[in-house]
CSV table of C-alpha atoms in Angstrom, one decimal:
chain,number,residue,atom,x,y,z
A,1,UNK,CA,120.5,-27.1,61.7
A,2,UNK,CA,117.6,-28.4,59.5
A,3,UNK,CA,119.6,-31.6,58.6
A,4,UNK,CA,116.6,-33.9,58.8
A,5,UNK,CA,118.3,-36.6,56.9
A,6,UNK,CA,121.1,-36.6,59.4
A,7,UNK,CA,118.6,-36.8,62.3
A,8,UNK,CA,116.8,-39.8,60.7
A,9,UNK,CA,120.2,-41.3,60.1
A,10,UNK,CA,121.0,-41.1,63.8
A,11,UNK,CA,117.7,-42.8,64.7
A,12,UNK,CA,118.4,-45.6,62.2
A,13,UNK,CA,121.9,-46.1,63.7
A,14,UNK,CA,120.2,-46.7,67.0
A,15,UNK,CA,118.2,-49.6,65.5
A,16,UNK,CA,121.4,-51.1,64.2
A,17,UNK,CA,122.7,-51.2,67.8
A,18,UNK,CA,119.4,-52.8,68.9
A,19,UNK,CA,118.4,-49.6,70.8
A,20,UNK,CA,114.8,-48.5,70.6
A,21,UNK,CA,114.3,-44.8,69.5
A,22,UNK,CA,112.0,-42.7,71.7
A,23,UNK,CA,109.1,-40.5,70.9
A,24,UNK,CA,111.1,-37.6,72.1
A,25,UNK,CA,113.6,-38.1,69.3
A,26,UNK,CA,110.9,-37.9,66.7
A,27,UNK,CA,109.3,-35.0,68.5
A,28,UNK,CA,112.6,-33.0,68.0
A,29,UNK,CA,112.3,-33.5,64.2
A,30,UNK,CA,108.5,-32.8,64.4
A,31,UNK,CA,109.0,-29.5,66.1
A,32,UNK,CA,111.6,-28.5,63.5
A,33,UNK,CA,109.2,-29.1,60.7
A,34,UNK,CA,106.5,-27.1,62.4
A,35,UNK,CA,108.8,-24.2,63.0
A,36,UNK,CA,109.3,-24.1,59.2
A,37,UNK,CA,105.5,-24.6,58.6
A,38,UNK,CA,106.5,-27.8,56.7
A,39,UNK,CA,103.3,-29.8,57.4
A,40,UNK,CA,104.1,-32.5,54.8
A,41,UNK,CA,107.4,-33.0,56.7
A,42,UNK,CA,105.6,-33.3,59.9
A,43,UNK,CA,103.3,-36.0,58.5
A,44,UNK,CA,106.4,-37.9,57.3
A,45,UNK,CA,107.6,-37.9,60.9
A,46,UNK,CA,104.4,-39.6,62.0
A,47,UNK,CA,104.8,-42.2,59.3
A,48,UNK,CA,108.3,-42.9,60.4
A,49,UNK,CA,107.2,-43.3,64.0
A,50,UNK,CA,104.5,-45.8,62.8
A,51,UNK,CA,107.1,-47.8,60.8
A,52,UNK,CA,109.4,-47.8,63.8
A,53,UNK,CA,106.5,-48.9,66.0
A,54,UNK,CA,107.1,-45.9,68.3
A,55,UNK,CA,103.9,-44.6,69.8
A,56,UNK,CA,103.3,-40.8,69.9
A,57,UNK,CA,103.4,-39.3,73.4
A,58,UNK,CA,101.6,-36.3,74.9
A,59,UNK,CA,104.3,-33.9,73.5
A,60,UNK,CA,103.7,-35.3,70.0
A,61,UNK,CA,100.0,-34.6,70.3
A,62,UNK,CA,100.7,-31.2,71.8
A,63,UNK,CA,102.7,-30.3,68.7
A,64,UNK,CA,100.0,-31.7,66.4
A,65,UNK,CA,97.1,-30.0,68.1
A,66,UNK,CA,98.7,-26.6,68.3
A,67,UNK,CA,99.6,-26.6,64.6
A,68,UNK,CA,96.4,-27.9,63.2
A,69,UNK,CA,94.7,-25.8,60.5
A,70,UNK,CA,91.4,-27.6,60.7
A,71,UNK,CA,89.0,-28.1,63.6
A,72,UNK,CA,88.4,-31.7,62.7
A,73,UNK,CA,92.1,-32.5,62.9
A,74,UNK,CA,92.3,-30.9,66.4
A,75,UNK,CA,89.4,-33.1,67.5
A,76,UNK,CA,91.0,-36.2,65.8
A,77,UNK,CA,94.4,-35.8,67.6
A,78,UNK,CA,92.8,-35.1,70.9
A,79,UNK,CA,90.7,-38.3,70.7
A,80,UNK,CA,93.8,-40.2,69.7
A,81,UNK,CA,95.6,-38.8,72.8
A,82,UNK,CA,92.8,-40.0,75.0
A,83,UNK,CA,92.8,-43.5,73.4
A,84,UNK,CA,96.6,-43.7,73.8
A,85,UNK,CA,96.1,-43.5,77.6
A,86,UNK,CA,99.1,-41.2,77.9
A,87,UNK,CA,98.0,-38.8,80.7
A,88,UNK,CA,101.3,-37.2,81.2
A,89,UNK,CA,101.1,-33.4,80.8
A,90,UNK,CA,97.3,-33.7,80.2
A,91,UNK,CA,96.6,-30.2,81.6
A,92,UNK,CA,99.2,-28.7,79.3
A,93,UNK,CA,97.6,-30.6,76.4
A,94,UNK,CA,94.2,-29.2,77.3
A,95,UNK,CA,95.6,-25.7,77.4
A,96,UNK,CA,97.0,-26.3,73.9
A,97,UNK,CA,93.6,-27.6,72.8
A,98,UNK,CA,91.7,-24.6,74.3
A,99,UNK,CA,94.0,-22.2,72.5
A,100,UNK,CA,93.7,-24.1,69.2
A,101,UNK,CA,89.9,-24.1,69.4
A,102,UNK,CA,89.8,-20.4,70.2
A,103,UNK,CA,92.0,-19.6,67.2
A,104,UNK,CA,89.6,-21.5,65.0
A,105,UNK,CA,86.5,-19.7,66.3
A,106,UNK,CA,85.3,-22.4,68.6
A,107,UNK,CA,85.3,-20.1,71.7
A,108,UNK,CA,82.4,-21.9,73.4
A,109,UNK,CA,84.3,-25.2,73.2
A,110,UNK,CA,87.5,-23.6,74.4
A,111,UNK,CA,85.7,-22.0,77.4
A,112,UNK,CA,84.2,-25.5,78.2
A,113,UNK,CA,87.8,-26.8,78.6
A,114,UNK,CA,88.6,-23.8,80.7
A,115,UNK,CA,85.7,-24.6,83.0
A,116,UNK,CA,86.6,-28.2,83.1
A,117,UNK,CA,90.1,-27.4,84.3
A,118,UNK,CA,88.8,-24.9,86.9
A,119,UNK,CA,86.5,-27.5,88.4
A,120,UNK,CA,89.5,-29.9,88.6
A,121,UNK,CA,91.3,-27.1,90.4
A,122,UNK,CA,93.8,-26.9,87.6
A,123,UNK,CA,95.0,-23.8,85.7
A,124,UNK,CA,94.9,-23.0,82.0
A,125,UNK,CA,98.3,-22.1,80.6
A,126,UNK,CA,98.8,-18.2,80.3
A,127,UNK,CA,99.2,-18.4,76.6
A,128,UNK,CA,95.9,-20.2,76.3
A,129,UNK,CA,94.2,-17.6,78.4
A,130,UNK,CA,95.6,-14.8,76.2
A,131,UNK,CA,94.3,-16.7,73.2
A,132,UNK,CA,90.8,-16.9,74.8
A,133,UNK,CA,90.9,-13.2,75.7
A,134,UNK,CA,91.9,-12.3,72.2
A,135,UNK,CA,89.1,-14.3,70.5
A,136,UNK,CA,86.5,-13.6,73.1
A,137,UNK,CA,86.8,-9.9,72.4
A,138,UNK,CA,84.6,-10.5,69.4
A,139,UNK,CA,81.9,-12.2,71.5
A,140,UNK,CA,81.0,-9.2,73.6
A,141,UNK,CA,81.3,-10.6,77.2
A,142,UNK,CA,83.2,-8.1,79.4
A,143,UNK,CA,82.6,-10.1,82.6
A,144,UNK,CA,84.1,-13.2,81.2
A,145,UNK,CA,87.1,-11.2,79.9
A,146,UNK,CA,87.7,-9.7,83.4
A,147,UNK,CA,87.4,-13.2,84.9
A,148,UNK,CA,90.0,-14.6,82.4
A,149,UNK,CA,92.3,-11.6,83.1
A,150,UNK,CA,92.3,-12.4,86.8
A,151,UNK,CA,93.6,-15.8,86.0
A,152,UNK,CA,96.9,-14.3,84.7
A,153,UNK,CA,99.3,-14.0,87.6
A,154,UNK,CA,102.6,-13.3,85.8
A,155,UNK,CA,103.1,-9.6,85.2
A,156,UNK,CA,104.0,-9.8,81.5
A,157,UNK,CA,101.0,-12.0,80.7
A,158,UNK,CA,98.7,-9.8,82.8
A,159,UNK,CA,99.8,-6.6,81.1
A,160,UNK,CA,99.3,-8.2,77.7
A,161,UNK,CA,95.9,-9.4,78.6
A,162,UNK,CA,94.9,-6.2,80.3
A,163,UNK,CA,95.7,-4.1,77.3
A,164,UNK,CA,93.5,-6.4,75.2
A,165,UNK,CA,90.6,-6.1,77.6
A,166,UNK,CA,91.0,-2.3,77.7
A,167,UNK,CA,90.9,-2.3,73.9
A,168,UNK,CA,87.7,-4.2,74.1
A,169,UNK,CA,86.2,-1.8,76.6
A,170,UNK,CA,87.2,1.2,74.5
A,171,UNK,CA,85.6,-0.3,71.4
A,172,UNK,CA,82.4,-1.2,73.2
A,173,UNK,CA,82.2,1.9,75.4
A,174,UNK,CA,82.7,0.3,78.8
A,175,UNK,CA,84.3,3.4,80.1
A,176,UNK,CA,84.3,2.7,83.8
A,177,UNK,CA,85.9,-0.7,83.3
A,178,UNK,CA,88.5,0.7,81.0
A,179,UNK,CA,89.5,3.4,83.5
A,180,UNK,CA,89.7,0.9,86.3
A,181,UNK,CA,92.1,-1.2,84.3
A,182,UNK,CA,94.1,1.8,83.3
A,183,UNK,CA,94.5,2.6,86.9
A,184,UNK,CA,95.9,-0.9,87.6
A,185,UNK,CA,98.3,-0.4,84.6
A,186,UNK,CA,99.4,2.9,86.0
A,187,UNK,CA,100.1,1.3,89.4
A,188,UNK,CA,101.9,-1.6,87.8
A,189,UNK,CA,104.2,0.8,85.9
A,190,UNK,CA,104.5,3.5,88.5
A,191,UNK,CA,108.3,3.2,88.3
A,192,UNK,CA,108.5,2.8,84.5
A,193,UNK,CA,107.1,5.9,82.9
A,194,UNK,CA,108.1,4.8,79.4
A,195,UNK,CA,106.3,1.5,79.5
A,196,UNK,CA,103.2,3.1,80.9
A,197,UNK,CA,103.3,5.8,78.2
A,198,UNK,CA,103.5,3.2,75.4
A,199,UNK,CA,100.5,1.3,76.7
A,200,UNK,CA,98.4,4.5,76.9
A,201,UNK,CA,99.5,5.5,73.4
A,202,UNK,CA,98.3,2.1,72.1
A,203,UNK,CA,94.8,2.8,73.5
A,204,UNK,CA,94.6,6.2,71.8
A,205,UNK,CA,95.9,4.6,68.6
A,206,UNK,CA,92.9,2.3,68.6
A,207,UNK,CA,90.6,5.3,69.1
A,208,UNK,CA,92.1,6.9,65.9
A,209,UNK,CA,92.0,3.7,63.9
A,210,UNK,CA,88.6,2.2,64.8
A,211,UNK,CA,85.9,2.6,62.3
A,212,UNK,CA,83.5,4.3,62.6
A,213,UNK,CA,85.3,6.9,64.8
A,214,UNK,CA,84.0,7.3,68.3
A,215,UNK,CA,85.6,10.5,69.2
A,216,UNK,CA,83.7,11.0,72.5
A,217,UNK,CA,85.3,8.0,74.2
A,218,UNK,CA,88.7,9.3,73.2
A,219,UNK,CA,88.0,12.6,74.7
A,220,UNK,CA,86.5,10.9,77.8
A,221,UNK,CA,89.7,8.8,78.2
A,222,UNK,CA,91.8,12.0,77.9
A,223,UNK,CA,89.9,13.6,80.8
A,224,UNK,CA,90.1,10.3,82.8
A,225,UNK,CA,93.8,10.1,82.4
A,226,UNK,CA,94.2,13.7,83.6
A,227,UNK,CA,91.6,13.8,86.4
A,228,UNK,CA,91.3,10.2,87.7
A,229,UNK,CA,94.8,8.9,87.0
A,230,UNK,CA,96.6,12.1,87.6
A,231,UNK,CA,98.8,11.7,84.5
A,232,UNK,CA,99.7,14.0,81.7
A,233,UNK,CA,98.9,12.6,78.2
A,234,UNK,CA,101.9,11.9,76.0
A,235,UNK,CA,102.6,13.7,72.7
A,236,UNK,CA,101.8,10.5,70.8
A,237,UNK,CA,98.5,10.1,72.6
A,238,UNK,CA,97.5,13.6,71.7
A,239,UNK,CA,98.7,13.1,68.1
A,240,UNK,CA,96.4,10.1,67.8
A,241,UNK,CA,93.5,12.0,69.3
A,242,UNK,CA,94.0,14.9,67.0
A,243,UNK,CA,93.9,12.5,64.1
A,244,UNK,CA,90.6,11.1,65.4
A,245,UNK,CA,89.2,14.6,65.6
A,246,UNK,CA,90.1,15.2,62.0
A,247,UNK,CA,88.5,11.9,61.0
A,248,UNK,CA,85.4,12.7,62.9
A,249,UNK,CA,85.3,16.2,61.2
A,250,UNK,CA,85.0,17.9,64.6
A,251,UNK,CA,86.8,21.2,64.3
A,252,UNK,CA,85.9,22.3,67.8
A,253,UNK,CA,87.6,19.2,69.3
A,254,UNK,CA,90.7,19.7,67.1
A,255,UNK,CA,91.2,23.1,68.8
A,256,UNK,CA,90.5,21.6,72.2
A,257,UNK,CA,93.1,18.9,71.7
A,258,UNK,CA,95.5,21.4,70.2
A,259,UNK,CA,95.4,23.3,73.5
A,260,UNK,CA,96.2,20.1,75.4
A,261,UNK,CA,99.7,20.0,74.1
A,262,UNK,CA,100.4,23.3,75.9
A,263,UNK,CA,98.7,22.2,79.1
A,264,UNK,CA,100.8,19.0,79.1
A,265,UNK,CA,104.0,21.1,78.7
A,266,UNK,CA,104.6,19.6,75.2
A,267,UNK,CA,106.1,22.2,72.9
A,268,UNK,CA,104.6,22.2,69.4
A,269,UNK,CA,107.0,20.6,66.9
A,270,UNK,CA,107.0,20.4,63.1
A,271,UNK,CA,105.0,17.1,63.0
A,272,UNK,CA,102.4,18.5,65.4
A,273,UNK,CA,102.0,21.7,63.2
A,274,UNK,CA,101.7,19.5,60.1
A,275,UNK,CA,99.1,17.3,61.7
A,276,UNK,CA,97.0,20.3,62.8
A,277,UNK,CA,97.5,22.0,59.4
A,278,UNK,CA,96.1,18.9,57.6
A,279,UNK,CA,93.2,18.7,60.0
A,280,UNK,CA,92.3,22.3,59.4
A,281,UNK,CA,92.5,22.0,55.7
A,282,UNK,CA,90.4,18.8,55.8
A,283,UNK,CA,87.7,20.5,57.9
A,284,UNK,CA,87.6,23.5,55.6
A,285,UNK,CA,89.1,26.1,58.0
A,286,UNK,CA,91.4,27.6,55.4
A,287,UNK,CA,91.8,30.9,57.4
A,288,UNK,CA,93.2,29.1,60.5
A,289,UNK,CA,95.3,26.8,58.3
A,290,UNK,CA,96.9,29.7,56.6
A,291,UNK,CA,97.7,31.3,59.9
A,292,UNK,CA,99.2,28.1,61.2
A,293,UNK,CA,101.3,27.7,58.1
A,294,UNK,CA,103.4,30.6,59.1
A,295,UNK,CA,104.8,28.6,62.1
A,296,UNK,CA,106.0,25.7,59.9
A,297,UNK,CA,109.6,25.9,58.9
A,298,UNK,CA,110.2,25.3,55.1
A,299,UNK,CA,113.9,24.3,55.3
A,300,UNK,CA,113.1,20.6,55.0
A,301,UNK,CA,112.1,19.4,51.5
A,302,UNK,CA,110.0,16.5,53.1
A,303,UNK,CA,108.0,19.1,55.1
A,304,UNK,CA,107.4,21.1,51.9
A,305,UNK,CA,106.2,17.9,50.1
A,306,UNK,CA,103.7,17.2,52.9
A,307,UNK,CA,102.4,20.8,52.7
A,308,UNK,CA,102.0,20.6,48.9
A,309,UNK,CA,100.3,17.2,49.1
A,310,UNK,CA,97.9,18.5,51.8
A,311,UNK,CA,97.0,21.5,49.7
A,312,UNK,CA,96.5,19.4,46.6
A,313,UNK,CA,94.4,16.8,48.5
A,314,UNK,CA,92.0,19.4,50.0
A,315,UNK,CA,91.7,21.7,47.0
A,316,UNK,CA,93.7,24.7,48.3
């Protein structure tokens, strides 16, 4: 309830009864301050512990390490943990340390802790592995990413990590690896079509948003989803791909993707017509844009505003 004065008051009442407060009591206050990003309050807790001659335990150091904003503080608290001799939950602490180092760009150091735990036949916590995957995506090591992904045994964590690795593969054009992982995602969500669709949509969203646009890998993914995975692309996936075609100024691919809606059994709707209309105007095909305009209903003022804005933007 954020009544920190009340919490400290209860601890002082213990002292009046000649009872010794525990590190866990102070940890409860510490975690409250960190939830609120109140770092000065967290430092006050440490000072109170020192005054009460209560030594921090592994949970205290875990909170401190995971909430540090500077690498030197991470190292400082980890060294203090080792000096304290408190080995309880040491593997969990190392997971927190690996995650914190990865967040601060010290991926090599974080991987060192990962290797250290592996050699000791211990496992890095799933959240720490996800943090490593997230930050290793900037380092360009697909084999290491796959290795880390295989460490994730729980479905939710694995799906989260798998999407991040697929995103990396799409960005760096590792098409075969991306397709293999998409097949695994398809198998994982064979009974949940909506969840599968959302994941594939996110991949095409990345194709549309990545700069510079690599349209070919988006088109290759579309064919792989159809031919190798035996799936129909969703409307949203095609919407993202159509946007990518327009950004890439590829008129031929715009018409190719436009035909995919019909092949997938997806009737054209107002938003699809508007998106294609904008693409045609942007790519200078005024004749096709004018023809398409006849199919767009004008009974919605918002639709009319989009049409007017598109015509103004592209000089028509």
